[in-house]
Amino acid sequence: MDDHLSSTPKNAIGLCLLPQELIQNIFLSLVLPEIVRLKLVNKSFSRIISDHTFVRQCNTLSTSTTWLFVYKKRWLRDAVLHAFTDRSSDRWFRIPIADLLKPVHFHGEDLYFLAASNNVFLFASNTVREVVAVNLVSVTVKKIPPSPLGPRGTSSWRRSGMKLVTEPSGSGHFRFMFAEFVGNHPVLFVYDSRTDTWKSTEAVESSASELSPRGGGHVFLNVVHGPSESVLVASTPECDAAVVLRPRFNYARGVGGNLSVGFSWGNVIDRLHVYGDGYMMIVKSEGDRVTGEGGVRVLKGVELWGLSLDGRKWEFVSTVGGVIEKPYAAMMGCLEEKNGIVMAALVSNCGGVWDMMWLSFDTKWMQWTWMPLPDCKMKGWNMAGISFSSGLTLP
Amino acid sequence: MGERGEEWEAVMLRKAEEEESKAVKKVKLVTSDGVTMEVEISTVKEMETIQAFMNATDTDNSIIFPLPKVSSHILSRIMELMSGEYDQELVKRLSHEELKEICMVANYLNMKTLLHLTASAIANLIQNKSVEFVRHFFNIINDFTPEEEVQLRKTHEWAFEGVDED
């Protein structure tokens, strides 16, 4: 008679007595892949996670969470995205995408990871020279028609010259923009997933009165960089107008201190420039490429520069206090600004061993934080793209 | 001056009353296994459910409060946590069963600090764990049909790799 009652574990009853809000609060301390996974526990958990109020709370938290995605591969079939967030800072999440990419039939072709925003990830193929958009949460893949410049190989895409912006409504629609010189003039190209078309706008030279403050919602796309001048295209998020900015760079005037002595662009002091969202990070290293041990250099310092308000010069923002010394053979990085926080990831390789560091700078409090990222088990693999992104969201 | 003096007197009077009530009032908590635990009134302050009951029943005598859902073992664990000022290390030493029960009691007695502490400890335990681990942890029986489970896994395939060892 009481059979089914006594076979129910006593804490299952107990747990049901916990109010939904409490269970939801427990879930809200987790990050999205973990929450999604809990849908499978049982029907009641699934219902709790699908609850509208919970989805809204969860997505609000999630959109202010920053993720770093690294695409690594040996072959297409084992391609995997690694995801890291500072909200769960001791691990990398593995996101398999080989199966997701199956419908677009790349025939075992190599893909390169271009950009990410919200649930949308863009990949470029080298031989077919196409771009595909993958939506992780709606589980859809879509080919983007060639831009007005025609099909592009992976090497044509420059990280600092493109930007993916998803609609905040959660519709999954997005705009993908990039800037490029066409016949000696910077042009802004924008793809809108709503119309599935590209639009090109020739950028106009900025007038003296025009202000495009960095961190103010403008999109800044880098076109070229010379040692003393850069060319950028600034646009409103709606992409209705594009302006050319030509900020000048005077390193000697910008910073005092011993590292700015002279213009040693040679092998004494190396500078790696990482650009994004109207900022420029200068990573300074010392070492000798030729005589050093296997070409090992040592990272010596990191500076952050930003576009001036009128876009006419790069101005010094801050330098990382303290010492980050790190030997490396090759280094690359990516940089993004969001809600007043500048985030940069520096990826270095030393003797086949990958090493990653996450730096962030709070522009309001002028404060740096940085941390080494846990091992991503990259040894023997290739890195095929890196990007920051705002958090994934529940549908 | 006169007004000030009166105010001062009133404060002293109130203090004296409080001292007196402290001396008199004790709270007896009766657990599910019939153990009576006598606790200081200050201890009960954090248990908002009991506090509300005491405010409602204005009595000078000791109060007996039955806790039919709380065992003496769990109640003494809670007392340890309270006297240890909710040290994280103490929480880490709890078994999974204790942690869940304490969380439920904290919710029932409306103990905010303890509830927050145990809820985040549970979140830490289940983070990046497999579905099977979470089911086991909460003693939950899977009520999905195998077909439904396959379908759900397929829809959210991207979220299932790289979970920690149970």
Coordinates of C-alpha atoms in Angstrom, one line a residue:
Chain A
M1 CA 0.0 0.0 0.0
D2 CA 2.7 2.4 1.1
D3 CA 5.1 0.9 -1.4
H4 CA 5.6 3.8 -3.7
L5 CA 5.9 6.2 -0.8
S6 CA 8.6 4.3 0.9
S7 CA 10.5 3.8 -2.3
T8 CA 10.7 7.6 -2.8
P9 CA 14.0 8.7 -1.3
K10 CA 13.3 10.9 1.7
N11 CA 15.4 13.8 0.5
A12 CA 13.6 13.9 -2.8
I13 CA 10.6 14.9 -0.7
G14 CA 12.7 17.2 1.3
L15 CA 14.1 19.0 -1.7
C16 CA 10.6 19.6 -3.1
L17 CA 10.0 21.5 0.1
L18 CA 12.7 23.9 -0.8
P19 CA 11.1 26.9 -2.5
Q20 CA 11.8 27.3 -6.2
E21 CA 13.5 30.6 -5.5
L22 CA 16.1 28.9 -3.3
I23 CA 16.8 26.2 -5.9
Q24 CA 17.0 29.0 -8.5
N25 CA 19.4 30.9 -6.3
I26 CA 21.7 27.9 -6.1
F27 CA 21.6 27.6 -9.9
L28 CA 22.4 31.2 -10.4
S29 CA 25.8 30.8 -8.9
L30 CA 26.6 28.4 -11.7
V31 CA 27.5 29.4 -15.3
L32 CA 25.5 28.6 -18.3
P33 CA 26.8 25.3 -19.6
E34 CA 26.3 23.9 -16.1
I35 CA 22.8 25.3 -15.8
V36 CA 21.8 23.9 -19.2
R37 CA 23.1 20.5 -18.2
L38 CA 20.8 20.5 -15.1
K39 CA 17.7 20.5 -17.4
L40 CA 18.4 16.8 -17.8
V41 CA 18.3 15.9 -14.1
N42 CA 14.5 15.5 -14.0
K43 CA 11.3 17.2 -15.1
S44 CA 11.0 19.5 -12.1
F45 CA 14.6 20.8 -12.6
S46 CA 13.9 21.3 -16.3
R47 CA 10.7 23.3 -15.4
I48 CA 12.6 25.4 -12.9
I49 CA 15.3 26.3 -15.5
S50 CA 12.7 27.1 -18.1
D51 CA 10.8 29.4 -15.8
H52 CA 10.6 32.9 -17.4
T53 CA 11.7 34.8 -14.4
F54 CA 14.7 32.5 -13.9
V55 CA 15.6 32.8 -17.6
R56 CA 15.6 36.5 -17.4
Q57 CA 17.7 36.6 -14.2
C58 CA 20.1 34.1 -15.6
N59 CA 20.5 36.0 -18.9
T60 CA 21.0 39.3 -17.1
L61 CA 23.8 37.7 -15.1
S62 CA 25.1 36.0 -18.2
T63 CA 25.4 39.0 -20.5
S64 CA 27.6 40.7 -18.0
T65 CA 29.8 37.7 -17.8
T66 CA 32.8 37.7 -20.1
W67 CA 34.0 34.6 -21.8
L68 CA 37.2 33.9 -23.6
F69 CA 36.9 31.3 -26.4
V70 CA 39.8 29.5 -27.9
Y71 CA 39.4 27.3 -30.9
K72 CA 41.9 24.5 -31.1
K73 CA 42.2 21.6 -33.4
R74 CA 44.3 18.9 -34.9
W75 CA 41.7 17.9 -37.5
L76 CA 38.2 19.2 -38.2
R77 CA 36.6 16.1 -36.6
D78 CA 38.1 16.8 -33.3
A79 CA 37.7 20.6 -33.4
V80 CA 36.7 22.0 -30.1
L81 CA 36.0 25.4 -28.6
H82 CA 37.5 26.0 -25.2
A83 CA 35.6 28.5 -23.0
F84 CA 36.9 30.3 -20.0
T85 CA 35.1 32.8 -17.7
D86 CA 36.4 34.7 -14.8
R87 CA 33.2 33.7 -12.9
S88 CA 34.4 30.1 -12.7
S89 CA 38.0 30.7 -12.9
D90 CA 39.6 27.4 -12.3
R91 CA 38.5 25.5 -15.4
W92 CA 38.1 25.5 -19.1
F93 CA 34.7 24.4 -20.5
R94 CA 34.9 22.2 -23.6
I95 CA 32.3 22.9 -26.3
P96 CA 32.4 20.3 -29.1
I97 CA 31.3 21.9 -32.3
A98 CA 32.3 19.4 -35.0
D99 CA 28.8 17.9 -35.0
L100 CA 27.2 21.3 -35.1
L101 CA 29.2 22.1 -38.2
K102 CA 28.2 18.9 -40.0
P103 CA 25.2 20.4 -41.9
V104 CA 27.4 22.8 -43.8
H105 CA 29.6 20.1 -45.4
F106 CA 33.1 21.4 -45.3
H107 CA 34.4 18.0 -46.3
G108 CA 37.0 17.8 -43.6
E109 CA 38.2 21.3 -44.3
D110 CA 40.1 23.5 -41.9
L111 CA 38.1 26.2 -40.2
Y112 CA 39.3 29.3 -38.5
F113 CA 37.4 30.9 -35.6
L114 CA 36.8 34.6 -36.4
A115 CA 34.5 36.1 -33.7
A116 CA 31.9 35.5 -31.1
S117 CA 29.1 37.4 -29.5
N118 CA 26.4 36.0 -27.3
N119 CA 25.4 32.7 -28.7
V120 CA 26.7 33.3 -32.2
F121 CA 30.2 32.1 -33.4
L122 CA 31.7 32.9 -36.8
F123 CA 34.1 30.6 -38.5
A124 CA 35.9 31.1 -41.8
S125 CA 37.0 28.3 -44.2
N126 CA 40.2 28.6 -46.1
T127 CA 39.6 26.6 -49.3
V128 CA 35.9 27.3 -49.8
R129 CA 36.5 30.8 -48.5
E130 CA 33.2 31.1 -46.8
V131 CA 32.0 32.3 -43.4
V132 CA 29.6 30.3 -41.4
A133 CA 27.6 31.5 -38.3
V134 CA 26.9 28.9 -35.6
N135 CA 24.3 29.5 -33.0
L136 CA 25.2 27.2 -30.0
V137 CA 21.9 27.6 -28.2
S138 CA 19.4 27.4 -31.1
V139 CA 21.7 24.7 -32.6
T140 CA 21.7 26.3 -36.1
V141 CA 24.4 26.8 -38.7
K142 CA 24.2 29.3 -41.5
K143 CA 26.4 30.2 -44.4
I144 CA 26.9 34.0 -44.8
P145 CA 27.0 35.1 -48.5
P146 CA 30.3 36.5 -49.7
S147 CA 31.0 40.1 -48.9
P148 CA 31.1 42.7 -51.7
L149 CA 34.8 42.1 -51.8
G150 CA 34.2 38.5 -52.8
P151 CA 35.1 35.3 -51.1
R152 CA 38.0 35.8 -48.6
G153 CA 40.5 33.3 -47.3
T154 CA 41.2 33.0 -43.6
S155 CA 44.3 35.2 -43.8
S156 CA 42.4 38.2 -45.1
W157 CA 40.5 38.5 -41.8
R158 CA 42.1 40.7 -39.2
R159 CA 40.8 40.4 -35.7
S160 CA 41.0 44.1 -34.9
G161 CA 39.3 45.0 -38.2
M162 CA 36.1 43.1 -37.6
K163 CA 33.3 43.0 -35.1
L164 CA 30.3 40.8 -34.4
V165 CA 27.4 42.4 -32.7
T166 CA 24.3 40.4 -31.7
E167 CA 20.9 42.0 -31.0
P168 CA 20.3 42.4 -27.3
S169 CA 16.7 41.1 -27.7
G170 CA 18.0 37.6 -27.8
S171 CA 16.5 37.0 -31.2
G172 CA 19.8 35.5 -32.4
H173 CA 20.1 38.1 -35.1
F174 CA 23.5 39.8 -35.6
R175 CA 25.5 42.2 -37.6
F176 CA 29.0 41.3 -38.7
M177 CA 31.2 44.3 -39.8
F178 CA 34.6 44.7 -41.1
A179 CA 36.7 47.6 -42.5
E180 CA 39.1 47.4 -45.4
F181 CA 40.9 49.7 -47.8
V182 CA 39.3 49.7 -51.2
G183 CA 41.1 51.8 -53.8
N184 CA 43.0 53.7 -51.1
H185 CA 39.8 54.5 -49.2
P186 CA 38.5 52.9 -46.0
V187 CA 35.2 51.2 -46.5
L188 CA 32.9 49.7 -43.8
F189 CA 31.2 46.4 -44.8
V190 CA 28.2 45.3 -42.8
Y191 CA 26.3 42.0 -43.0
D192 CA 22.9 42.0 -41.4
S193 CA 21.4 38.5 -40.6
R194 CA 17.9 39.9 -40.7
T195 CA 18.1 40.8 -44.4
D196 CA 20.9 38.3 -45.2
T197 CA 22.7 41.0 -47.2
W198 CA 25.8 43.1 -47.1
K199 CA 26.0 46.8 -47.2
S200 CA 29.1 48.8 -47.9
T201 CA 29.6 52.4 -46.8
E202 CA 32.6 54.5 -47.7
A203 CA 33.9 56.1 -44.5
V204 CA 34.1 59.9 -44.5
E205 CA 37.0 61.9 -43.0
S206 CA 36.1 63.1 -39.6
S207 CA 35.5 66.8 -39.0
A208 CA 37.2 68.5 -36.0
S209 CA 33.9 68.8 -34.2
E210 CA 33.1 65.1 -34.4
L211 CA 33.7 63.1 -31.3
S212 CA 33.7 59.4 -31.0
P213 CA 34.5 58.6 -27.4
R214 CA 36.0 55.2 -26.8
G215 CA 33.8 53.0 -24.5
G216 CA 30.8 55.1 -25.6
G217 CA 29.0 52.5 -27.7
H218 CA 30.9 53.2 -31.0
V219 CA 32.4 50.4 -33.0
F220 CA 36.1 51.0 -33.8
L221 CA 37.5 48.9 -36.6
N222 CA 41.2 49.0 -37.4
V223 CA 42.3 49.3 -41.0
V224 CA 46.1 49.8 -40.9
H225 CA 48.8 50.6 -38.4
G226 CA 52.0 52.4 -39.1
P227 CA 54.7 53.2 -36.6
S228 CA 53.4 56.7 -36.1
E229 CA 49.8 56.7 -37.5
S230 CA 46.9 54.3 -37.6
V231 CA 43.7 54.3 -39.7
L232 CA 40.5 53.3 -38.0
V233 CA 36.9 53.3 -39.1
A234 CA 34.4 54.4 -36.4
S235 CA 30.8 53.6 -36.7
T236 CA 27.6 53.8 -34.6
P237 CA 26.3 50.4 -33.5
E238 CA 23.5 50.9 -36.1
C239 CA 26.2 51.2 -38.8
D240 CA 24.4 54.2 -40.4
A241 CA 27.5 56.3 -40.8
A242 CA 31.2 55.5 -40.9
V243 CA 34.0 58.0 -40.1
V244 CA 37.7 57.7 -40.8
L245 CA 40.0 58.3 -37.8
R246 CA 43.8 58.8 -38.2
P247 CA 45.2 58.9 -34.7
R248 CA 48.9 59.7 -34.4
F249 CA 51.2 57.9 -32.1
N250 CA 54.0 59.6 -30.3
Y251 CA 55.5 57.0 -28.0
A252 CA 58.4 59.1 -26.7
R253 CA 56.0 61.9 -25.5
G254 CA 53.4 59.6 -24.0
V255 CA 55.3 57.8 -21.3
G256 CA 58.2 58.8 -19.1
G257 CA 60.5 56.1 -17.8
N258 CA 63.3 54.1 -19.2
L259 CA 61.4 51.8 -21.5
S260 CA 60.4 54.7 -23.8
V261 CA 64.0 55.5 -24.5
G262 CA 64.5 55.9 -28.2
F263 CA 62.6 54.1 -30.9
S264 CA 64.2 50.7 -30.7
W265 CA 61.9 48.8 -32.9
G266 CA 64.7 46.3 -33.5
N267 CA 65.7 43.4 -31.4
V268 CA 66.5 45.1 -28.1
I269 CA 62.9 46.0 -27.2
D270 CA 60.1 44.3 -29.0
R271 CA 56.6 45.6 -29.0
L272 CA 53.5 43.7 -29.7
H273 CA 50.5 45.8 -30.4
V274 CA 47.1 44.4 -29.6
Y275 CA 44.1 46.4 -30.8
G276 CA 40.4 46.4 -30.1
D277 CA 37.5 48.7 -29.4
G278 CA 39.5 52.0 -29.6
Y279 CA 42.3 50.7 -27.4
M280 CA 45.8 49.6 -28.1
M281 CA 47.8 47.4 -25.7
I282 CA 51.5 47.5 -26.1
V283 CA 53.3 44.4 -24.9
K284 CA 57.0 45.1 -24.4
S285 CA 59.6 42.4 -24.4
E286 CA 63.3 42.1 -24.3
G287 CA 65.5 39.5 -25.9
D288 CA 67.3 38.6 -28.9
R289 CA 65.6 36.8 -31.7
V290 CA 68.9 35.6 -33.3
T291 CA 71.3 34.7 -30.5
G292 CA 68.8 34.0 -27.8
E293 CA 68.0 30.5 -26.6
G294 CA 65.6 29.2 -29.3
G295 CA 64.5 32.8 -30.0
V296 CA 63.2 33.2 -26.5
R297 CA 62.1 36.7 -25.4
V298 CA 60.9 37.9 -22.0
L299 CA 57.8 39.9 -21.5
K300 CA 58.7 43.0 -19.6
G301 CA 55.7 45.3 -19.4
V302 CA 52.2 46.1 -20.6
E303 CA 50.8 49.5 -21.4
L304 CA 47.3 50.5 -22.4
W305 CA 46.7 53.3 -24.8
G306 CA 43.4 54.6 -26.1
L307 CA 42.0 56.9 -28.8
S308 CA 41.7 60.5 -27.8
L309 CA 38.2 62.0 -27.8
D310 CA 38.6 63.6 -31.2
G311 CA 40.3 60.5 -32.6
R312 CA 43.4 62.4 -33.6
K313 CA 45.9 60.7 -31.4
W314 CA 46.6 57.7 -29.3
E315 CA 46.8 58.7 -25.7
F316 CA 48.5 56.9 -22.8
V317 CA 46.0 55.3 -20.4
S318 CA 47.8 53.2 -17.9
T319 CA 50.7 50.7 -17.4
V320 CA 50.5 47.5 -15.5
G321 CA 52.0 48.0 -12.1
G322 CA 54.2 45.3 -10.8
V323 CA 56.3 42.9 -12.9
I324 CA 55.0 40.2 -15.2
E325 CA 58.0 38.4 -16.5
K326 CA 57.4 35.6 -18.8
P327 CA 59.7 33.9 -21.4
Y328 CA 58.2 33.1 -24.7
A329 CA 59.0 32.5 -28.3
A330 CA 55.8 33.7 -29.9
M331 CA 52.9 35.7 -28.6
M332 CA 49.6 37.0 -29.8
G333 CA 46.6 38.6 -28.2
C334 CA 43.1 39.9 -28.4
L335 CA 41.4 42.8 -26.7
E336 CA 37.9 43.9 -26.0
E337 CA 36.2 46.7 -24.0
K338 CA 32.9 46.3 -22.4
N339 CA 31.1 48.4 -19.7
G340 CA 34.3 50.3 -18.9
I341 CA 36.4 47.2 -18.5
V342 CA 39.2 46.5 -21.0
M343 CA 40.0 42.8 -21.2
A344 CA 43.0 41.3 -23.0
A345 CA 44.1 37.8 -23.5
L346 CA 47.8 37.2 -24.2
V347 CA 48.6 33.8 -25.6
S348 CA 52.2 32.7 -25.8
N349 CA 54.1 29.7 -26.9
C350 CA 57.4 28.6 -25.5
G351 CA 58.9 25.3 -26.8
G352 CA 55.5 24.0 -27.9
V353 CA 53.9 24.8 -24.5
W354 CA 51.0 27.2 -24.6
D355 CA 50.5 29.8 -21.9
M356 CA 47.6 32.2 -21.5
M357 CA 47.1 35.2 -19.4
W358 CA 44.0 37.3 -18.8
L359 CA 44.4 41.0 -18.1
S360 CA 41.7 43.4 -17.3
F361 CA 41.7 47.1 -16.7
D362 CA 38.9 48.9 -15.0
T363 CA 38.8 52.3 -16.7
K364 CA 36.6 53.8 -13.9
W365 CA 38.8 52.8 -11.0
M366 CA 42.0 52.7 -13.1
Q367 CA 42.8 49.3 -11.7
W368 CA 44.6 46.3 -13.3
T369 CA 44.0 42.7 -12.5
W370 CA 45.6 39.8 -14.2
M371 CA 45.8 36.0 -13.8
P372 CA 47.3 33.1 -15.6
L373 CA 44.7 30.9 -17.1
P374 CA 44.6 27.2 -16.3
D375 CA 46.2 24.8 -18.7
C376 CA 44.0 24.3 -21.7
K377 CA 45.8 21.1 -22.8
M378 CA 46.9 22.6 -26.0
K379 CA 50.2 20.9 -26.4
G380 CA 50.5 19.4 -29.9
W381 CA 47.4 21.2 -31.0
N382 CA 47.0 24.3 -33.2
M383 CA 45.2 27.4 -32.1
A384 CA 42.8 28.4 -34.8
G385 CA 41.3 31.6 -33.4
I386 CA 40.6 33.4 -30.1
S387 CA 37.8 35.8 -29.1
F388 CA 36.2 37.4 -26.2
S389 CA 32.4 37.3 -26.0
S390 CA 29.6 38.3 -23.7
G391 CA 27.9 35.4 -22.0
L392 CA 25.8 32.8 -23.6
T393 CA 22.1 33.2 -22.9
L394 CA 19.2 30.8 -22.5
P395 CA 16.5 31.0 -25.1
Chain B
M1 CA 18.7 69.2 30.3
G2 CA 15.5 67.9 31.8
E3 CA 14.5 66.3 28.5
R4 CA 17.9 64.7 28.1
G5 CA 17.8 63.3 31.6
E6 CA 14.4 61.7 30.9
E7 CA 15.7 60.2 27.7
W8 CA 18.7 58.7 29.5
E9 CA 16.4 57.3 32.1
A10 CA 14.3 55.6 29.5
V11 CA 17.3 54.0 27.9
M12 CA 18.5 52.7 31.2
L13 CA 15.1 51.3 32.0
R14 CA 14.9 49.6 28.6
K15 CA 18.3 48.1 29.2
A16 CA 17.4 46.8 32.5
E17 CA 14.3 45.2 31.1
E18 CA 16.3 43.5 28.4
E19 CA 18.8 42.2 31.0
E20 CA 15.9 40.9 33.0
S21 CA 14.2 39.2 30.1
K22 CA 17.5 37.7 29.1
A23 CA 17.8 36.2 32.5
V24 CA 14.3 34.8 32.5
K25 CA 13.6 33.8 29.0
K26 CA 15.2 30.7 27.6
V27 CA 14.1 28.9 24.6
K28 CA 13.7 25.1 24.6
L29 CA 13.9 23.5 21.2
V30 CA 12.5 20.0 20.9
T31 CA 13.9 18.0 18.0
S32 CA 12.3 15.3 16.0
D33 CA 14.1 12.6 18.0
G34 CA 12.7 14.0 21.3
V35 CA 15.8 15.8 22.5
T36 CA 15.2 19.1 24.2
M37 CA 17.9 21.7 23.7
E38 CA 17.9 24.8 25.8
V39 CA 19.3 27.8 24.0
E40 CA 20.0 31.4 24.8
I41 CA 17.5 33.9 23.4
S42 CA 20.3 35.5 21.4
T43 CA 20.8 32.3 19.6
V44 CA 17.2 32.3 18.4
K45 CA 17.4 35.9 17.1
E46 CA 18.7 34.6 13.8
M47 CA 16.0 32.0 13.5
E48 CA 13.4 34.4 12.2
T49 CA 10.6 31.8 12.1
I50 CA 11.0 31.3 15.9
Q51 CA 11.5 34.9 16.5
A52 CA 8.2 35.8 14.8
F53 CA 6.5 33.2 16.9
M54 CA 8.0 34.6 20.1
N55 CA 7.0 38.1 19.2
A56 CA 3.4 36.9 18.6
T57 CA 3.2 35.0 21.9
D58 CA 4.0 37.5 24.6
T59 CA 5.0 35.3 27.5
D60 CA 7.3 35.8 30.4
N61 CA 8.0 32.1 30.8
S62 CA 10.4 29.9 28.9
I63 CA 9.2 29.0 25.5
I64 CA 9.1 25.5 24.1
F65 CA 9.4 25.3 20.4
P66 CA 8.9 22.0 18.7
L67 CA 11.0 21.2 15.6
P68 CA 9.5 18.1 14.2
K69 CA 11.6 18.2 11.0
V70 CA 14.9 18.8 12.7
S71 CA 17.0 16.0 14.3
S72 CA 19.2 16.7 17.3
H73 CA 22.2 15.9 15.2
I74 CA 21.4 18.5 12.7
L75 CA 20.5 21.1 15.3
S76 CA 23.8 20.6 17.1
R77 CA 25.6 21.0 13.8
I78 CA 23.7 24.3 13.3
M79 CA 24.7 25.4 16.7
E80 CA 28.4 24.6 15.9
L81 CA 28.2 26.7 12.7
M82 CA 26.6 29.6 14.5
S83 CA 29.1 29.6 17.4
G84 CA 31.9 29.2 14.8
E85 CA 30.6 32.4 13.1
Y86 CA 29.8 30.4 9.9
D87 CA 33.4 29.5 9.1
Q88 CA 33.7 28.2 5.5
E89 CA 36.0 25.5 6.8
L90 CA 33.3 24.1 9.1
V91 CA 30.9 24.0 6.2
K92 CA 33.4 22.1 4.1
R93 CA 33.6 19.4 6.8
L94 CA 29.9 18.7 6.6
S95 CA 28.7 15.6 4.8
H96 CA 26.5 16.0 1.7
E97 CA 23.5 14.8 3.7
E98 CA 24.2 17.2 6.6
L99 CA 24.7 20.1 4.1
K100 CA 21.4 19.5 2.4
E101 CA 19.5 19.0 5.7
I102 CA 21.0 22.2 7.1
C103 CA 20.1 24.1 4.0
M104 CA 16.5 22.9 4.3
V105 CA 16.3 23.8 8.0
A106 CA 17.9 27.2 7.4
N107 CA 15.2 27.8 4.9
Y108 CA 12.4 26.5 7.3
L109 CA 13.7 28.6 10.2
N110 CA 14.5 31.5 7.9
M111 CA 18.1 31.9 8.9
K112 CA 19.5 34.2 6.2
T113 CA 23.2 33.9 6.8
L114 CA 23.1 30.1 7.1
L115 CA 20.9 29.8 4.1
H116 CA 23.2 31.8 1.9
L117 CA 26.2 29.9 3.1
T118 CA 24.8 26.4 2.6
A119 CA 23.2 27.3 -0.8
S120 CA 26.5 28.5 -2.2
A121 CA 28.2 25.5 -0.7
I122 CA 25.8 23.3 -2.6
A123 CA 26.3 25.3 -5.8
N124 CA 30.1 24.7 -5.4
L125 CA 29.6 21.0 -5.0
I126 CA 27.5 20.5 -8.1
Q127 CA 29.3 22.9 -10.3
N128 CA 30.5 21.3 -13.5
K129 CA 29.4 17.9 -12.4
S130 CA 27.6 15.3 -14.5
V131 CA 23.8 15.0 -14.5
E132 CA 24.2 11.6 -12.8
F133 CA 26.2 13.2 -9.9
V134 CA 23.5 15.9 -9.4
R135 CA 20.7 13.3 -9.4
H136 CA 22.6 11.3 -6.8
F137 CA 23.4 14.3 -4.8
F138 CA 19.8 15.4 -4.5
N139 CA 18.4 11.8 -4.5
I140 CA 16.4 12.6 -7.5
I141 CA 14.9 10.0 -9.7
N142 CA 15.1 10.6 -13.4
D143 CA 11.5 10.9 -14.7
F144 CA 12.4 11.4 -18.3
T145 CA 11.8 8.5 -20.8
P146 CA 15.0 7.4 -22.5
E147 CA 13.6 9.0 -25.7
E148 CA 13.1 12.3 -24.0
E149 CA 16.6 12.1 -22.5
V150 CA 18.2 11.5 -25.8
Q151 CA 16.3 14.4 -27.3
L152 CA 17.3 16.8 -24.5
R153 CA 21.0 15.7 -24.7
K154 CA 20.9 16.3 -28.4
T155 CA 19.4 19.8 -28.1
H156 CA 22.0 20.8 -25.6
E157 CA 24.9 18.7 -26.8
W158 CA 27.4 21.5 -26.5
A159 CA 27.0 21.8 -22.8
F160 CA 27.8 18.2 -21.9
E161 CA 31.5 17.8 -22.5
G162 CA 34.3 18.1 -20.1
V163 CA 32.5 17.7 -16.8
D164 CA 34.6 17.0 -13.7
E165 CA 35.0 13.5 -12.4
D166 CA 32.3 12.7 -9.9

